[in-house]
Amino acid sequence: MESGLSLAASGLAWVLALVLCRASLHKLTDFYRTVGAALDYGAAPEAWVPRLVRLLGIVEAGCVLALIVPASRPFAGMVAAILFAVYALLMARVLRQGRVQIDCGCGGAPQPISGLSLLRNGVLTGAGVAVALLPVAATGPLGAILGLLCGLTLFASYALLEKFASHLPQIRQVRHDLSRGSMQWNT
């Protein structure tokens, strides 16, 4: 039983590491776009935002490394949970203000924040808490490979869902146009 829980923690740790790796790379390689997205949130004084974006990118990169090492996984899981919870709170604040045309700044395809963004961050927060609380046990090379494969599979699913979510505004617009009769199919 404990080895199964440890394997689950390993898979979750890997998916969190991959999500945070992409987020960190986005902050460090597409710095100005990320700063622009962060400024839209209005959560910090404008002069602080570039430094905060760099700091968050570094914290995320450190968390990635700590999630890969089993001994530091519980701490890294809690750090990841805190990061995703803070991001979710910032998104909720902006949504409550009625500002929905803001890019989430999550990396990957641009997508406006929405209830789906909050749900995603809630799930990632829960995954971080699970990694922090689930037992860490030696799983051997086969267990490590299985954990990695599980993480890769979850990350691929995550990436597909995120790509779909990035197209939701266009899908909604097409549905709206079709319902009004302002768009017709060419056959």
PDB file of C-alpha atoms in Angstrom:
ATOM      1  CA  MET A   1       0.000   0.000   0.000  1.00  0.00           C
ATOM      2  CA  GLU A   2       2.726   2.453   0.973  1.00  0.00           C
ATOM      3  CA  SER A   3       4.662   1.732  -2.237  1.00  0.00           C
ATOM      4  CA  GLY A   4       1.516   2.537  -4.254  1.00  0.00           C
ATOM      5  CA  LEU A   5       1.104   5.839  -2.419  1.00  0.00           C
ATOM      6  CA  SER A   6       4.783   6.572  -2.891  1.00  0.00           C
ATOM      7  CA  LEU A   7       4.434   5.861  -6.611  1.00  0.00           C
ATOM      8  CA  ALA A   8       1.419   8.215  -6.770  1.00  0.00           C
ATOM      9  CA  ALA A   9       3.444  10.901  -5.004  1.00  0.00           C
ATOM     10  CA  SER A  10       6.261  10.376  -7.499  1.00  0.00           C
ATOM     11  CA  GLY A  11       3.924  10.742 -10.485  1.00  0.00           C
ATOM     12  CA  LEU A  12       2.335  13.868  -9.027  1.00  0.00           C
ATOM     13  CA  ALA A  13       5.776  15.282  -8.215  1.00  0.00           C
ATOM     14  CA  TRP A  14       6.875  14.780 -11.816  1.00  0.00           C
ATOM     15  CA  VAL A  15       3.782  16.436 -13.280  1.00  0.00           C
ATOM     16  CA  LEU A  16       4.207  19.388 -10.903  1.00  0.00           C
ATOM     17  CA  ALA A  17       7.893  19.572 -11.841  1.00  0.00           C
ATOM     18  CA  LEU A  18       7.007  19.669 -15.543  1.00  0.00           C
ATOM     19  CA  VAL A  19       4.302  22.319 -15.083  1.00  0.00           C
ATOM     20  CA  LEU A  20       6.626  24.460 -12.966  1.00  0.00           C
ATOM     21  CA  CYS A  21       9.524  23.917 -15.380  1.00  0.00           C
ATOM     22  CA  ARG A  22       7.438  25.251 -18.239  1.00  0.00           C
ATOM     23  CA  ALA A  23       6.232  28.168 -16.104  1.00  0.00           C
ATOM     24  CA  SER A  24       9.778  28.999 -15.020  1.00  0.00           C
ATOM     25  CA  LEU A  25      11.147  28.802 -18.558  1.00  0.00           C
ATOM     26  CA  HIS A  26       8.310  31.048 -19.715  1.00  0.00           C
ATOM     27  CA  LYS A  27       9.168  33.645 -17.082  1.00  0.00           C
ATOM     28  CA  LEU A  28      12.868  33.548 -17.877  1.00  0.00           C
ATOM     29  CA  THR A  29      12.725  33.299 -21.700  1.00  0.00           C
ATOM     30  CA  ASP A  30       9.619  35.365 -22.500  1.00  0.00           C
ATOM     31  CA  PHE A  31      10.322  37.837 -19.748  1.00  0.00           C
ATOM     32  CA  TYR A  32       8.642  40.951 -21.164  1.00  0.00           C
ATOM     33  CA  ARG A  33       5.410  39.156 -22.067  1.00  0.00           C
ATOM     34  CA  THR A  34       5.315  37.684 -18.561  1.00  0.00           C
ATOM     35  CA  VAL A  35       5.957  41.084 -16.989  1.00  0.00           C
ATOM     36  CA  GLY A  36       3.104  42.494 -19.095  1.00  0.00           C
ATOM     37  CA  ALA A  37       0.755  39.750 -17.920  1.00  0.00           C
ATOM     38  CA  ALA A  38       1.844  40.262 -14.304  1.00  0.00           C
ATOM     39  CA  LEU A  39       1.266  44.019 -14.570  1.00  0.00           C
ATOM     40  CA  ASP A  40      -2.307  43.342 -15.710  1.00  0.00           C
ATOM     41  CA  TYR A  41      -2.996  41.645 -12.376  1.00  0.00           C
ATOM     42  CA  GLY A  42      -2.203  44.886 -10.541  1.00  0.00           C
ATOM     43  CA  ALA A  43      -1.070  43.003  -7.450  1.00  0.00           C
ATOM     44  CA  ALA A  44       2.238  44.797  -6.866  1.00  0.00           C
ATOM     45  CA  PRO A  45       3.726  48.225  -7.530  1.00  0.00           C
ATOM     46  CA  GLU A  46       4.794  48.520 -11.167  1.00  0.00           C
ATOM     47  CA  ALA A  47       8.474  48.982 -10.275  1.00  0.00           C
ATOM     48  CA  TRP A  48       8.526  45.680  -8.368  1.00  0.00           C
ATOM     49  CA  VAL A  49       6.937  43.504 -11.045  1.00  0.00           C
ATOM     50  CA  PRO A  50      10.046  42.731 -13.162  1.00  0.00           C
ATOM     51  CA  ARG A  51      11.979  41.663 -10.049  1.00  0.00           C
ATOM     52  CA  LEU A  52       9.047  39.615  -8.774  1.00  0.00           C
ATOM     53  CA  VAL A  53       8.730  37.828 -12.129  1.00  0.00           C
ATOM     54  CA  ARG A  54      12.442  36.920 -12.057  1.00  0.00           C
ATOM     55  CA  LEU A  55      12.182  35.813  -8.418  1.00  0.00           C
ATOM     56  CA  LEU A  56       9.136  33.645  -9.139  1.00  0.00           C
ATOM     57  CA  GLY A  57      10.939  32.069 -12.111  1.00  0.00           C
ATOM     58  CA  ILE A  58      13.888  31.220  -9.872  1.00  0.00           C
ATOM     59  CA  VAL A  59      11.645  29.862  -7.078  1.00  0.00           C
ATOM     60  CA  GLU A  60       9.772  27.728  -9.618  1.00  0.00           C
ATOM     61  CA  ALA A  61      13.065  26.394 -11.038  1.00  0.00           C
ATOM     62  CA  GLY A  62      14.282  25.537  -7.537  1.00  0.00           C
ATOM     63  CA  CYS A  63      10.992  23.819  -6.816  1.00  0.00           C
ATOM     64  CA  VAL A  64      11.413  21.738  -9.997  1.00  0.00           C
ATOM     65  CA  LEU A  65      14.789  20.478  -8.800  1.00  0.00           C
ATOM     66  CA  ALA A  66      13.473  19.790  -5.300  1.00  0.00           C
ATOM     67  CA  LEU A  67      10.472  17.846  -6.668  1.00  0.00           C
ATOM     68  CA  ILE A  68      12.795  15.529  -8.583  1.00  0.00           C
ATOM     69  CA  VAL A  69      14.762  14.577  -5.459  1.00  0.00           C
ATOM     70  CA  PRO A  70      12.632  12.276  -3.256  1.00  0.00           C
ATOM     71  CA  ALA A  71      14.097  13.554   0.033  1.00  0.00           C
ATOM     72  CA  SER A  72      13.060  17.152  -0.685  1.00  0.00           C
ATOM     73  CA  ARG A  73       9.720  16.260  -2.305  1.00  0.00           C
ATOM     74  CA  PRO A  74       7.460  16.997   0.708  1.00  0.00           C
ATOM     75  CA  PHE A  75       8.898  20.505   1.135  1.00  0.00           C
ATOM     76  CA  ALA A  76       8.790  21.167  -2.615  1.00  0.00           C
ATOM     77  CA  GLY A  77       5.212  19.900  -2.790  1.00  0.00           C
ATOM     78  CA  MET A  78       4.167  22.429  -0.166  1.00  0.00           C
ATOM     79  CA  VAL A  79       6.037  25.243  -1.959  1.00  0.00           C
ATOM     80  CA  ALA A  80       4.313  24.268  -5.226  1.00  0.00           C
ATOM     81  CA  ALA A  81       0.933  24.204  -3.468  1.00  0.00           C
ATOM     82  CA  ILE A  82       1.533  27.689  -2.055  1.00  0.00           C
ATOM     83  CA  LEU A  83       2.597  29.035  -5.468  1.00  0.00           C
ATOM     84  CA  PHE A  84      -0.473  27.629  -7.224  1.00  0.00           C
ATOM     85  CA  ALA A  85      -2.787  28.806  -4.431  1.00  0.00           C
ATOM     86  CA  VAL A  86      -1.383  32.348  -4.602  1.00  0.00           C
ATOM     87  CA  TYR A  87      -1.725  32.359  -8.399  1.00  0.00           C
ATOM     88  CA  ALA A  88      -5.342  31.175  -8.026  1.00  0.00           C
ATOM     89  CA  LEU A  89      -6.095  33.902  -5.474  1.00  0.00           C
ATOM     90  CA  LEU A  90      -4.675  36.566  -7.793  1.00  0.00           C
ATOM     91  CA  MET A  91      -6.786  35.226 -10.661  1.00  0.00           C
ATOM     92  CA  ALA A  92      -9.903  35.131  -8.473  1.00  0.00           C
ATOM     93  CA  ARG A  93      -9.306  38.739  -7.429  1.00  0.00           C
ATOM     94  CA  VAL A  94      -9.066  39.874 -11.051  1.00  0.00           C
ATOM     95  CA  LEU A  95     -12.142  37.853 -12.062  1.00  0.00           C
ATOM     96  CA  ARG A  96     -14.119  39.318  -9.159  1.00  0.00           C
ATOM     97  CA  GLN A  97     -13.234  42.778 -10.491  1.00  0.00           C
ATOM     98  CA  GLY A  98     -14.763  41.751 -13.821  1.00  0.00           C
ATOM     99  CA  ARG A  99     -11.503  41.864 -15.755  1.00  0.00           C
ATOM    100  CA  VAL A 100     -11.620  38.725 -17.895  1.00  0.00           C
ATOM    101  CA  GLN A 101      -9.458  39.716 -20.865  1.00  0.00           C
ATOM    102  CA  ILE A 102      -6.194  39.199 -18.999  1.00  0.00           C
ATOM    103  CA  ASP A 103      -3.724  36.531 -20.096  1.00  0.00           C
ATOM    104  CA  CYS A 104      -3.127  34.104 -17.253  1.00  0.00           C
ATOM    105  CA  GLY A 105       0.645  34.362 -17.843  1.00  0.00           C
ATOM    106  CA  CYS A 106       1.008  30.639 -17.217  1.00  0.00           C
ATOM    107  CA  GLY A 107       3.236  29.871 -20.190  1.00  0.00           C
ATOM    108  CA  GLY A 108       2.190  28.035 -23.284  1.00  0.00           C
ATOM    109  CA  ALA A 109      -0.605  29.314 -25.495  1.00  0.00           C
ATOM    110  CA  PRO A 110      -2.044  32.639 -24.324  1.00  0.00           C
ATOM    111  CA  GLN A 111      -5.382  32.213 -22.614  1.00  0.00           C
ATOM    112  CA  PRO A 112      -7.573  34.614 -20.699  1.00  0.00           C
ATOM    113  CA  ILE A 113      -8.170  33.812 -17.067  1.00  0.00           C
ATOM    114  CA  SER A 114     -11.454  32.121 -16.277  1.00  0.00           C
ATOM    115  CA  GLY A 115     -13.113  29.754 -13.871  1.00  0.00           C
ATOM    116  CA  LEU A 116     -11.208  27.016 -15.682  1.00  0.00           C
ATOM    117  CA  SER A 117      -7.918  28.700 -14.710  1.00  0.00           C
ATOM    118  CA  LEU A 118      -9.051  28.690 -11.085  1.00  0.00           C
ATOM    119  CA  LEU A 119     -10.025  25.024 -11.314  1.00  0.00           C
ATOM    120  CA  ARG A 120      -6.667  24.125 -12.865  1.00  0.00           C
ATOM    121  CA  ASN A 121      -4.770  25.944 -10.121  1.00  0.00           C
ATOM    122  CA  GLY A 122      -6.974  24.338  -7.476  1.00  0.00           C
ATOM    123  CA  VAL A 123      -6.137  20.886  -8.838  1.00  0.00           C
ATOM    124  CA  LEU A 124      -2.423  21.758  -8.973  1.00  0.00           C
ATOM    125  CA  THR A 125      -2.605  23.091  -5.407  1.00  0.00           C
ATOM    126  CA  GLY A 126      -4.195  19.817  -4.305  1.00  0.00           C
ATOM    127  CA  ALA A 127      -1.490  17.857  -6.124  1.00  0.00           C
ATOM    128  CA  GLY A 128       1.173  19.866  -4.299  1.00  0.00           C
ATOM    129  CA  VAL A 129      -0.458  19.160  -0.933  1.00  0.00           C
ATOM    130  CA  ALA A 130      -0.694  15.458  -1.838  1.00  0.00           C
ATOM    131  CA  VAL A 131       3.015  15.359  -2.700  1.00  0.00           C
ATOM    132  CA  ALA A 132       3.777  17.064   0.619  1.00  0.00           C
ATOM    133  CA  LEU A 133       1.681  14.597   2.630  1.00  0.00           C
ATOM    134  CA  LEU A 134       2.099  11.266   0.820  1.00  0.00           C
ATOM    135  CA  PRO A 135       4.894   8.986   2.018  1.00  0.00           C
ATOM    136  CA  VAL A 136       8.262   9.058   0.327  1.00  0.00           C
ATOM    137  CA  ALA A 137       9.711   5.562   0.110  1.00  0.00           C
ATOM    138  CA  ALA A 138      12.478   4.032  -1.934  1.00  0.00           C
ATOM    139  CA  THR A 139      10.811   2.613  -5.035  1.00  0.00           C
ATOM    140  CA  GLY A 140      13.918   1.412  -6.826  1.00  0.00           C
ATOM    141  CA  PRO A 141      14.753   2.065 -10.469  1.00  0.00           C
ATOM    142  CA  LEU A 142      11.522   0.520 -11.780  1.00  0.00           C
ATOM    143  CA  GLY A 143       9.411   2.616  -9.407  1.00  0.00           C
ATOM    144  CA  ALA A 144      11.319   5.743 -10.416  1.00  0.00           C
ATOM    145  CA  ILE A 145      10.700   5.005 -14.101  1.00  0.00           C
ATOM    146  CA  LEU A 146       7.012   4.299 -13.437  1.00  0.00           C
ATOM    147  CA  GLY A 147       6.698   7.561 -11.495  1.00  0.00           C
ATOM    148  CA  LEU A 148       8.302   9.469 -14.357  1.00  0.00           C
ATOM    149  CA  LEU A 149       6.051   7.790 -16.946  1.00  0.00           C
ATOM    150  CA  CYS A 150       2.994   8.543 -14.825  1.00  0.00           C
ATOM    151  CA  GLY A 151       4.089  12.175 -14.552  1.00  0.00           C
ATOM    152  CA  LEU A 152       4.693  12.436 -18.298  1.00  0.00           C
ATOM    153  CA  THR A 153       1.268  10.953 -19.035  1.00  0.00           C
ATOM    154  CA  LEU A 154      -0.434  13.362 -16.634  1.00  0.00           C
ATOM    155  CA  PHE A 155       1.508  16.279 -18.096  1.00  0.00           C
ATOM    156  CA  ALA A 156       0.514  15.321 -21.655  1.00  0.00           C
ATOM    157  CA  SER A 157      -3.132  15.243 -20.535  1.00  0.00           C
ATOM    158  CA  TYR A 158      -2.662  18.589 -18.794  1.00  0.00           C
ATOM    159  CA  ALA A 159      -1.119  20.116 -21.938  1.00  0.00           C
ATOM    160  CA  LEU A 160      -3.981  18.857 -24.116  1.00  0.00           C
ATOM    161  CA  LEU A 161      -6.605  20.273 -21.750  1.00  0.00           C
ATOM    162  CA  GLU A 162      -4.747  23.565 -21.543  1.00  0.00           C
ATOM    163  CA  LYS A 163      -4.547  23.801 -25.343  1.00  0.00           C
ATOM    164  CA  PHE A 164      -8.285  23.155 -25.553  1.00  0.00           C
ATOM    165  CA  ALA A 165      -8.892  25.833 -22.904  1.00  0.00           C
ATOM    166  CA  SER A 166      -6.876  28.355 -24.925  1.00  0.00           C
ATOM    167  CA  HIS A 167      -9.390  27.922 -27.774  1.00  0.00           C
ATOM    168  CA  LEU A 168     -12.519  28.316 -25.629  1.00  0.00           C
ATOM    169  CA  PRO A 169     -12.993  32.040 -26.421  1.00  0.00           C
ATOM    170  CA  GLN A 170     -13.038  31.292 -30.166  1.00  0.00           C
ATOM    171  CA  ILE A 171     -15.362  28.308 -29.669  1.00  0.00           C
ATOM    172  CA  ARG A 172     -17.753  30.473 -27.645  1.00  0.00           C
ATOM    173  CA  GLN A 173     -17.685  33.170 -30.332  1.00  0.00           C
ATOM    174  CA  VAL A 174     -18.490  30.667 -33.091  1.00  0.00           C
ATOM    175  CA  ARG A 175     -21.355  29.220 -31.015  1.00  0.00           C
ATOM    176  CA  HIS A 176     -22.666  32.731 -30.397  1.00  0.00           C
ATOM    177  CA  ASP A 177     -22.452  33.633 -34.095  1.00  0.00           C
ATOM    178  CA  LEU A 178     -24.177  30.396 -35.081  1.00  0.00           C
ATOM    179  CA  SER A 179     -26.996  30.946 -32.589  1.00  0.00           C
ATOM    180  CA  ARG A 180     -27.598  34.446 -33.965  1.00  0.00           C
ATOM    181  CA  GLY A 181     -27.509  33.189 -37.534  1.00  0.00           C
ATOM    182  CA  SER A 182     -24.678  35.579 -38.387  1.00  0.00           C
ATOM    183  CA  MET A 183     -22.392  32.732 -39.412  1.00  0.00           C
ATOM    184  CA  GLN A 184     -23.145  30.108 -41.983  1.00  0.00           C
ATOM    185  CA  TRP A 185     -21.364  26.939 -42.948  1.00  0.00           C
ATOM    186  CA  ASN A 186     -19.998  26.777 -46.480  1.00  0.00           C
ATOM    187  CA  THR A 187     -20.411  23.359 -48.024  1.00  0.00           C
TER     188      THR A 187
END
